[in-house]
Short mmCIF file of C-alpha atoms in Angstrom, two decimals:
data_model
loop_
_atom_site.label_atom_id
_atom_site.label_comp_id
_atom_site.label_asym_id
_atom_site.label_seq_id
_atom_site.Cartn_x
_atom_site.Cartn_y
_atom_site.Cartn_z
CA UNK A 29 30.63 33.52 -112.14
CA UNK A 30 31.20 37.46 -113.92
CA UNK A 31 34.32 39.16 -114.68
CA UNK A 32 35.14 43.02 -116.08
CA UNK A 33 38.33 44.78 -117.16
CA UNK A 34 38.05 47.98 -114.69
CA UNK A 35 35.55 49.43 -112.26
CA UNK A 36 31.76 47.57 -111.30
CA UNK A 37 28.57 48.69 -112.75
CA UNK A 38 26.88 48.06 -109.11
CA UNK A 39 23.09 48.74 -109.22
CA UNK A 40 23.42 46.31 -113.00
CA UNK A 41 25.14 43.78 -111.79
CA UNK A 42 22.37 43.37 -107.90
CA UNK A 43 19.64 44.52 -109.35
CA UNK A 44 19.58 41.61 -112.00
CA UNK A 45 21.11 39.29 -109.75
CA UNK A 46 17.86 39.89 -107.70
CA UNK A 47 15.57 40.40 -111.00
CA UNK A 48 17.34 35.97 -111.45
CA UNK A 49 16.37 35.15 -107.87
CA UNK A 50 13.00 36.81 -107.49
CA UNK A 51 11.13 34.32 -109.18
CA UNK A 52 12.70 30.90 -107.14
CA UNK A 53 11.08 31.45 -104.18
CA UNK A 54 14.41 32.47 -102.05
CA UNK A 55 13.31 34.30 -98.74
CA UNK A 56 16.65 36.06 -98.05
CA UNK A 57 19.36 37.38 -100.72
CA UNK A 58 22.62 38.75 -99.40
CA UNK A 59 24.42 41.43 -101.45
CA UNK A 60 28.71 41.67 -100.69
CA UNK A 61 29.66 44.79 -102.35
CA UNK A 62 33.65 45.49 -101.86
CA UNK A 63 34.66 49.31 -102.51
CA UNK A 64 38.03 50.32 -103.02
CA UNK A 65 39.41 53.17 -100.25
CA UNK A 66 40.92 56.34 -100.44
CA UNK A 67 43.85 55.01 -98.08
CA UNK A 68 48.10 55.17 -98.66
CA UNK A 69 47.81 57.87 -101.32
CA UNK A 70 46.93 54.98 -104.03
CA UNK A 71 45.18 56.37 -107.04
CA UNK A 72 43.45 52.70 -107.92
CA UNK A 73 44.15 49.56 -106.72
CA UNK A 74 44.95 46.56 -109.75
CA UNK A 75 44.12 43.23 -109.31
CA UNK A 76 45.28 40.32 -112.16
CA UNK A 77 43.22 36.51 -111.86
CA UNK A 78 44.35 33.27 -112.93
CA UNK A 79 40.27 32.39 -113.92
CA UNK A 80 40.29 28.28 -114.69
CA UNK A 81 41.42 28.19 -111.10
CA UNK A 82 39.48 30.66 -110.02
CA UNK A 83 36.65 29.03 -111.95
CA UNK A 84 36.68 25.69 -110.37
CA UNK A 85 37.16 27.47 -106.38
CA UNK A 86 33.67 28.98 -107.66
CA UNK A 87 32.28 25.89 -108.29
CA UNK A 88 32.78 24.10 -105.85
CA UNK A 89 31.43 26.69 -103.33
CA UNK A 90 28.14 26.80 -105.93
CA UNK A 91 28.15 23.46 -105.34
CA UNK A 92 27.50 24.20 -101.66
CA UNK A 93 25.43 26.68 -101.62
CA UNK A 94 23.39 24.22 -103.83
CA UNK A 95 23.25 21.10 -100.70
CA UNK A 96 22.46 24.02 -98.71
CA UNK A 97 19.39 24.76 -101.54
CA UNK A 98 21.05 27.82 -101.61
CA UNK A 99 22.72 29.68 -104.71
CA UNK A 100 25.42 32.13 -105.12
CA UNK A 101 26.97 35.34 -106.99
CA UNK A 102 29.72 36.73 -107.68
CA UNK A 103 30.95 39.34 -109.74
CA UNK A 104 34.87 40.89 -109.91
CA UNK A 105 37.55 43.16 -111.77
CA UNK A 106 40.42 42.88 -113.58
CA UNK A 107 42.89 45.28 -114.06
CA UNK A 108 42.38 49.16 -112.59
CA UNK A 109 40.00 50.15 -109.82
CA UNK A 110 40.40 53.76 -108.99
CA UNK A 111 39.19 54.79 -105.50
CA UNK A 112 35.47 54.97 -104.71
CA UNK A 113 34.57 52.28 -107.09
CA UNK A 114 33.56 48.53 -106.17
CA UNK A 115 35.69 45.73 -107.96
CA UNK A 116 34.24 43.25 -106.06
CA UNK A 117 30.47 41.72 -104.99
CA UNK A 118 28.87 38.25 -103.85
CA UNK A 119 25.93 37.09 -103.26
CA UNK A 120 23.54 34.65 -101.39
CA UNK A 121 19.81 33.57 -101.69
CA UNK A 122 18.71 31.11 -99.16
CA UNK A 123 14.61 29.82 -98.71
CA UNK A 124 15.99 31.24 -95.06
CA UNK A 125 17.61 34.07 -93.67
CA UNK A 126 19.80 31.70 -90.90
CA UNK A 127 22.01 29.66 -93.94
CA UNK A 128 22.51 33.35 -96.17
CA UNK A 129 23.63 34.45 -93.01
CA UNK A 130 25.56 32.19 -92.85
CA UNK A 131 27.22 31.02 -96.01
CA UNK A 132 27.78 34.93 -97.61
CA UNK A 133 30.48 35.03 -93.99
CA UNK A 134 32.44 32.75 -95.27
CA UNK A 135 32.21 32.66 -98.66
CA UNK A 136 33.89 36.62 -98.50
CA UNK A 137 36.77 35.20 -95.71
CA UNK A 138 37.53 32.07 -98.04
CA UNK A 139 36.98 34.15 -100.94
CA UNK A 140 40.03 36.71 -99.48
CA UNK A 141 41.70 33.17 -98.10
CA UNK A 142 42.32 31.50 -101.62
CA UNK A 143 40.75 32.74 -104.62
CA UNK A 144 43.49 33.28 -106.92
CA UNK A 145 43.31 37.31 -107.73
CA UNK A 146 46.40 39.57 -106.60
CA UNK A 147 46.17 43.37 -105.46
CA UNK A 148 48.92 45.81 -106.28
CA UNK A 149 48.50 49.29 -104.76
CA UNK A 150 48.64 52.22 -107.20
CA UNK A 151 50.55 55.10 -106.81
CA UNK A 152 51.64 57.31 -108.97
CA UNK A 153 50.36 55.56 -112.02
CA UNK A 154 53.26 52.61 -110.30
CA UNK A 155 51.39 48.73 -109.38
CA UNK A 156 52.99 47.30 -106.46
CA UNK A 157 52.19 44.45 -105.01
CA UNK A 158 49.95 44.41 -101.74
CA UNK A 159 52.48 41.95 -100.08
CA UNK A 160 51.76 42.84 -96.59
CA UNK A 161 47.51 41.94 -97.18
CA UNK A 162 47.93 38.97 -99.12
CA UNK A 163 47.67 35.30 -97.73
CA UNK A 164 49.36 32.17 -99.15
CA UNK A 165 46.69 29.44 -100.05
CA UNK A 166 45.62 26.50 -98.51
CA UNK A 167 48.24 24.53 -99.97
CA UNK A 168 50.90 26.90 -99.33
CA UNK A 169 53.99 25.90 -98.14
CA UNK A 170 54.27 22.59 -100.63
CA UNK A 171 57.27 23.23 -101.78
CA UNK A 172 59.12 23.84 -98.85
CA UNK A 173 57.75 19.70 -98.92
CA UNK A 174 54.67 20.86 -95.95
CA UNK A 175 51.97 18.64 -96.24
CA UNK A 176 49.39 21.27 -96.13
CA UNK A 177 45.53 21.58 -96.33
CA UNK B 6 59.29 18.22 -120.25
CA UNK B 7 57.08 20.04 -117.45
CA UNK B 8 56.14 23.25 -117.94
CA UNK B 9 56.11 26.33 -114.76
CA UNK B 10 54.30 29.27 -115.17
CA UNK B 11 54.18 32.37 -112.41
CA UNK B 12 51.63 33.53 -111.86
CA UNK B 13 50.25 37.73 -110.11
CA UNK B 14 53.66 39.53 -108.45
CA UNK B 15 56.33 36.60 -110.21
CA UNK B 16 57.68 38.23 -112.53
CA UNK B 17 59.46 35.69 -114.14
CA UNK B 18 58.65 33.90 -117.58
CA UNK B 19 57.41 30.47 -117.95
CA UNK B 20 60.39 27.79 -118.35
CA UNK B 21 60.26 24.66 -119.09
CA UNK B 22 62.17 22.19 -116.65
CA UNK B 23 63.28 17.75 -116.96
CA UNK B 24 60.94 17.25 -113.36
CA UNK B 25 59.72 14.83 -111.47
CA UNK B 26 58.10 15.94 -108.68
CA UNK B 27 57.98 19.11 -106.15
CA UNK B 28 60.74 18.90 -105.10
CA UNK B 29 62.58 19.04 -107.87
CA UNK B 30 60.96 22.12 -109.46
CA UNK B 31 61.73 23.54 -104.92
CA UNK B 32 65.51 22.92 -105.62
CA UNK B 33 65.48 25.36 -109.12
CA UNK B 34 63.25 27.65 -107.32
CA UNK B 35 66.15 27.52 -104.64
CA UNK B 36 68.87 28.63 -106.75
CA UNK B 37 67.30 31.66 -108.54
CA UNK B 38 67.19 34.76 -106.29
CA UNK B 39 63.59 36.36 -107.47
CA UNK B 40 62.48 32.35 -107.06
CA UNK B 41 63.50 31.30 -103.52
CA UNK B 42 61.15 34.01 -101.63
CA UNK B 43 58.59 32.08 -103.08
CA UNK B 44 58.72 28.96 -102.29
CA UNK B 45 57.42 29.06 -98.80
CA UNK B 46 54.37 30.74 -99.31
CA UNK B 47 53.12 29.53 -102.71
CA UNK B 48 50.53 27.23 -103.11
CA UNK B 49 51.02 24.50 -106.22
CA UNK B 50 48.47 23.63 -109.13
CA UNK B 51 49.49 21.06 -111.65
CA UNK B 52 46.88 21.03 -114.67
CA UNK B 53 44.51 23.65 -112.87
CA UNK B 54 44.53 21.16 -109.85
CA UNK B 55 45.97 23.05 -106.28
CA UNK B 56 48.04 20.51 -104.95
CA UNK B 57 48.67 19.21 -101.80
CA UNK B 58 50.57 16.54 -101.37
CA UNK B 59 54.63 17.55 -101.80
CA UNK B 60 55.63 13.98 -103.09
CA UNK B 61 53.41 14.26 -105.92
CA UNK B 62 54.46 12.67 -109.11
CA UNK B 63 54.67 15.71 -112.40
CA UNK B 64 54.50 13.45 -115.69
CA UNK B 65 56.16 14.88 -118.91
CA UNK B 66 53.43 17.88 -120.48
CA UNK B 67 51.87 18.30 -116.63
CA UNK B 68 51.47 22.41 -116.17
CA UNK B 69 52.60 23.36 -113.07
CA UNK B 70 51.30 27.15 -112.22
CA UNK B 71 52.70 29.10 -108.99
CA UNK B 72 50.30 30.91 -106.52
CA UNK B 73 51.92 33.47 -104.53
CA UNK B 74 50.07 35.02 -101.58
CA UNK B 75 46.14 36.44 -103.02
CA UNK B 76 44.07 39.86 -101.91
CA UNK B 77 41.17 39.37 -103.83
CA UNK B 78 38.23 41.90 -102.90
CA UNK C 1 14.24 53.57 -90.76
CA UNK C 2 12.01 54.06 -94.05
CA UNK C 3 8.40 52.34 -93.32
CA UNK C 4 6.26 52.16 -96.47
CA UNK C 5 2.45 50.85 -97.03
CA UNK C 6 3.04 46.97 -98.88
CA UNK C 7 5.79 45.18 -100.95
CA UNK C 8 8.93 47.43 -100.74
CA UNK C 9 10.63 48.90 -104.19
CA UNK C 10 13.88 47.27 -103.51
CA UNK C 11 16.10 47.91 -106.17
CA UNK C 12 14.41 51.97 -105.86
CA UNK C 13 15.92 51.47 -101.64
CA UNK C 14 18.97 49.66 -102.16
CA UNK C 15 19.65 52.06 -104.71
CA UNK C 16 19.57 54.59 -103.36
CA UNK C 17 20.94 53.35 -100.12
CA UNK C 18 24.11 52.57 -101.85
CA UNK C 19 24.58 56.55 -102.82
CA UNK C 20 24.55 57.51 -99.95
CA UNK C 21 26.73 55.38 -98.76
CA UNK C 22 29.05 55.64 -101.60
CA UNK C 23 30.77 58.86 -100.72
CA UNK C 24 31.93 57.98 -97.10
CA UNK C 25 34.27 56.46 -98.05
CA UNK C 26 33.43 52.91 -97.21
CA UNK C 27 34.67 50.21 -97.91
CA UNK C 28 32.16 47.67 -97.21
CA UNK C 29 28.33 47.78 -97.50
CA UNK C 30 26.07 44.33 -97.50
CA UNK C 31 21.97 44.40 -97.99
CA UNK C 32 19.38 41.63 -96.79
CA UNK C 33 16.52 41.82 -98.54
CA UNK C 34 13.63 39.87 -96.89
CA UNK C 35 10.76 38.01 -99.41
CA UNK C 36 7.40 36.47 -99.03
CA UNK C 37 8.57 33.15 -100.27
CA UNK C 38 4.71 31.31 -101.09
CA UNK C 39 4.70 28.43 -99.09
CA UNK C 40 1.53 27.62 -96.25
CA UNK C 41 -1.10 28.55 -99.50
CA UNK C 42 -1.03 32.22 -98.18
CA UNK C 43 -1.46 35.06 -99.98
CA UNK C 44 0.34 37.50 -98.33
CA UNK C 45 1.74 38.30 -95.01
CA UNK C 46 0.67 41.22 -92.55
CA UNK C 47 2.79 43.43 -90.76
CA UNK C 48 1.66 45.46 -88.04
CA UNK C 49 4.48 47.64 -86.73
CA UNK C 50 4.48 49.56 -83.09
CA UNK C 51 6.12 52.44 -84.68
CA UNK C 52 8.07 54.47 -81.05
CA UNK C 53 9.89 50.87 -80.48
CA UNK C 54 10.38 50.09 -83.26
CA UNK C 55 12.22 53.84 -83.54
CA UNK C 56 14.21 53.32 -80.92
CA UNK C 57 14.78 49.96 -80.92
CA UNK C 58 16.64 51.13 -84.43
CA UNK C 59 18.54 53.97 -83.24
CA UNK C 60 19.77 52.40 -80.07
CA UNK C 61 21.65 50.21 -82.97
CA UNK C 62 22.34 52.48 -84.60
CA UNK C 63 24.51 53.88 -81.76
CA UNK C 64 25.95 50.48 -81.91
CA UNK C 65 26.45 50.59 -85.67
CA UNK C 66 28.57 54.14 -85.48
CA UNK C 67 30.67 52.62 -82.20
CA UNK C 68 32.36 50.10 -84.90
CA UNK C 69 32.94 52.73 -87.77
CA UNK C 70 29.62 51.13 -89.79
CA UNK C 71 26.76 52.73 -90.53
CA UNK C 72 23.29 50.70 -91.04
CA UNK C 73 20.13 51.11 -92.87
CA UNK C 74 16.32 49.39 -92.43
CA UNK C 75 13.57 49.74 -94.40
CA UNK C 76 10.00 47.69 -93.48
CA UNK C 77 6.44 47.03 -94.54
CA UNK C 78 3.30 47.89 -93.58
CA UNK C 79 -0.20 45.63 -94.09
CA UNK C 80 -0.58 43.20 -96.37
CA UNK C 81 2.73 41.89 -98.09
CA UNK C 82 2.35 39.52 -101.98
CA UNK C 83 4.01 36.38 -102.00
CA UNK C 84 7.39 37.75 -103.97
CA UNK C 85 7.39 40.82 -102.85
CA UNK C 86 9.42 42.31 -100.11
CA UNK C 87 8.77 43.40 -96.50
CA UNK C 88 12.18 43.65 -95.40
CA UNK C 89 15.60 45.17 -96.30
CA UNK C 90 17.85 46.47 -93.94
CA UNK C 91 22.13 46.83 -95.10
CA UNK C 92 25.67 47.88 -93.03
CA UNK C 93 28.23 49.95 -93.78
CA UNK C 94 31.70 49.80 -92.62
CA UNK C 95 35.41 50.57 -93.84
CA UNK C 96 36.02 47.23 -93.70
CA UNK C 97 34.59 44.00 -93.88
CA UNK C 98 34.55 41.75 -90.74
CA UNK C 99 32.56 44.95 -88.31
CA UNK C 100 30.23 44.31 -91.97
CA UNK C 101 29.81 40.69 -91.46
CA UNK C 102 29.10 39.92 -88.07
CA UNK C 103 27.05 43.34 -88.06
CA UNK C 104 24.48 42.29 -90.47
CA UNK C 105 24.77 38.99 -88.72
CA UNK C 106 23.48 40.16 -85.16
CA UNK C 107 21.46 43.33 -86.83
CA UNK C 108 19.46 41.36 -88.29
CA UNK C 109 18.61 38.19 -85.73
CA UNK C 110 17.78 40.80 -82.74
CA UNK C 111 15.17 42.58 -85.74
CA UNK C 112 13.61 39.06 -85.94
CA UNK C 113 13.49 38.83 -81.38
CA UNK C 114 12.83 42.41 -80.50
CA UNK C 115 11.93 44.77 -83.34
CA UNK C 116 8.18 45.34 -82.08
CA UNK C 117 6.22 44.05 -85.99
CA UNK C 118 4.11 41.21 -85.22
CA UNK C 119 3.05 39.26 -88.56
CA UNK C 120 -0.34 37.71 -90.04
CA UNK C 121 -0.69 34.86 -92.32
CA UNK C 122 -3.33 36.31 -94.90
CA UNK C 123 -5.11 33.11 -96.27
CA UNK C 124 -8.37 33.88 -98.31
CA UNK C 125 -8.18 37.28 -97.29
CA UNK C 126 -8.08 36.48 -93.92
CA UNK C 127 -5.74 37.68 -90.86
CA UNK C 128 -4.95 35.14 -88.58
CA UNK C 129 -1.19 36.03 -86.37
CA UNK C 130 1.77 33.61 -87.21
CA UNK C 131 1.57 33.08 -83.47
CA UNK C 132 3.81 29.51 -83.26
CA UNK C 133 6.84 31.73 -85.84
CA UNK C 134 6.39 34.11 -83.12
CA UNK C 135 8.85 35.60 -80.40
CA UNK C 136 8.61 36.62 -77.02
CA UNK C 137 10.62 39.43 -76.70
CA UNK C 138 13.56 40.23 -74.65
CA UNK C 139 11.38 41.32 -71.14
CA UNK C 140 8.94 38.91 -72.20
CA UNK C 141 7.56 37.38 -68.66
CA UNK C 142 7.69 40.73 -66.39
CA UNK C 143 3.83 40.39 -66.10
CA UNK C 144 4.68 37.15 -64.03
CA UNK C 145 7.34 38.17 -61.72
CA UNK C 146 10.08 37.23 -63.86
CA UNK C 147 13.07 39.64 -63.49
CA UNK C 148 14.52 39.41 -67.56
CA UNK C 149 16.28 40.80 -69.93
CA UNK D 15 -5.25 56.51 -63.76
CA UNK D 16 -2.75 54.12 -65.90
CA UNK D 17 -3.43 53.88 -69.72
CA UNK D 18 -3.57 50.00 -70.85
CA UNK D 19 -2.91 49.95 -74.79
CA UNK D 20 -2.88 46.25 -76.07
CA UNK D 21 -0.31 46.23 -79.38
CA UNK D 22 -0.75 43.91 -82.73
CA UNK D 23 -2.72 40.91 -82.18
CA UNK D 24 -4.27 41.47 -79.33
CA UNK D 25 -7.88 42.65 -79.76
CA UNK D 26 -8.55 43.85 -76.91
CA UNK D 27 -9.33 48.35 -76.60
CA UNK D 28 -7.64 50.42 -74.79
CA UNK D 29 -8.30 50.25 -71.11
CA UNK D 30 -7.56 52.86 -67.98
CA UNK D 31 -6.94 51.37 -64.53
CA UNK D 32 -6.01 52.56 -61.53
CA UNK D 33 -3.17 50.22 -60.42
CA UNK D 34 0.45 50.56 -58.95
CA UNK D 35 2.65 48.36 -60.44
CA UNK D 36 3.08 45.64 -63.27
CA UNK D 37 1.75 43.05 -60.41
CA UNK D 38 -1.99 44.79 -60.13
CA UNK D 39 -1.92 44.73 -64.40
CA UNK D 40 -1.25 40.92 -64.10
CA UNK D 41 -3.90 40.73 -61.68
CA UNK D 42 -6.65 42.63 -63.86
CA UNK D 43 -5.41 40.47 -67.55
CA UNK D 44 -5.75 37.37 -65.44
CA UNK D 45 -9.46 38.01 -64.60
CA UNK D 46 -9.15 38.02 -68.34
CA UNK D 47 -10.92 35.62 -70.77
CA UNK D 48 -8.89 37.31 -73.47
CA UNK D 49 -6.20 38.73 -72.08
CA UNK D 50 -4.99 36.55 -69.49
CA UNK D 51 -2.70 33.73 -72.30
CA UNK D 52 -0.83 36.94 -73.31
CA UNK D 53 0.78 37.38 -69.35
CA UNK D 54 3.77 35.19 -69.33
CA UNK D 55 4.42 35.71 -72.78
CA UNK D 56 4.84 40.07 -73.47
CA UNK D 57 6.87 42.62 -73.31
CA UNK D 58 5.85 45.30 -71.52
CA UNK D 59 6.39 49.26 -71.75
CA UNK D 60 5.58 52.24 -69.97
CA UNK D 61 5.76 55.31 -71.64
CA UNK D 62 7.97 53.74 -74.76
CA UNK D 63 10.78 52.52 -72.78
CA UNK D 64 11.01 48.22 -72.44
CA UNK D 65 10.31 47.36 -68.64
CA UNK D 66 11.97 44.68 -67.37
CA UNK D 67 11.95 44.76 -63.18
CA UNK D 68 8.82 43.14 -62.23
CA UNK D 69 8.19 45.95 -59.30
CA UNK D 70 8.16 48.60 -61.22
CA UNK D 71 6.09 52.12 -59.74
CA UNK D 72 3.49 52.63 -61.95
CA UNK D 73 1.87 57.00 -61.65
CA UNK D 74 -0.94 58.27 -63.11
CA UNK D 75 -1.10 59.57 -66.72
CA UNK D 76 1.55 56.75 -67.45
CA UNK D 77 0.54 55.01 -71.00
CA UNK D 78 1.24 50.86 -70.93
CA UNK D 79 1.59 48.94 -73.92
CA UNK D 80 1.53 45.26 -73.62
CA UNK D 81 3.78 44.15 -76.57
CA UNK D 82 2.88 40.33 -77.77
CA UNK D 83 6.69 38.06 -79.54
CA UNK D 84 7.09 39.71 -82.82
CA UNK D 85 8.34 37.98 -86.16
CA UNK D 86 9.40 41.42 -88.22
CA UNK D 87 10.70 40.47 -91.98
#
């Protein structure tokens, strides 16, 4: 797992990951690249990350991937990322294609729902929490007395 | 004492509370205008482990993190 | 759609596609890279392609993608591709992630089932049709009088 | 006359047949030891368009392609 201040250097990262897996007899390698879209008059998005829990979340996915003979990769930005730049890259390598295709989907969706990362719109140099696009994590509601998982 | 930290968009400084469980913390948050909106939608970690049982026992020295709704990517 | 004799230059191709889409406000870009695995004592795989039908097959997928606001890319090898080299790359760019995640899966699976490409194991310089790993295309059986689609 | 081409692993040269439909072609292929195995598992294109109706009418000058099972990637 790799965290960088500002936008990601996409080609450097994906080429390095491909190099990394290319000696390991994986038949399928899928990368997902997320780019900041020009919408809602934003100049950038900005991200806060809580690293200890992001790290353990990622490690639990790496274990799931390993059990399927696969390997996952992830890079994310911290702080401001301008429109047109990439803030998120993930990848899955696996011996056969089905595992990779299913895992990249499950991983990216769980990332969206449960990775401890908070997103802000940056408009006229002001940071506004993207509350309406955010999702309560698994376990949210525990303070209201709800048993949840 | 238990240390409480509010993550991401919750712009509240860390606090220390003398509490035994999450219910006590919830009661505390309900009384603060800036905190009560986060009660129903936040997840909770104790010492960086997500907790899903409301009656989880807190010990002195524990560090509790309040994690509001997320949106990475 | 791009066809090349021999193994694909993965980084050149994927970096160029990413460059191509990076000005078009797509939020998600997914690449699938297929690599020849070292198995069954093969030295290489070899591919025959029937280009006219591959082209129309690809164009029909491009129309499906466009209708979802997405764009697809594909590169494939002709002839021998050595173990460890890539013979197939495809990619999907779309405004939002769900379309890209679903489309790459559907596209890759239909590619496997219906793209007019024939695969051979190359063992000791001999080319052996990989019949047991091959799939009858949609419409197969029409010569036996079966109406099929 | 209709031109028949055998693609991929079917190692048979192109032929020209005086036939009206796919049934005629099927009858021809059944009589050839090297062709009959491909009848049930191959798709058929006429002038590079996949045909799915067995009673499709063939015209003189048509080009019929026999496409055996595929495996790209």
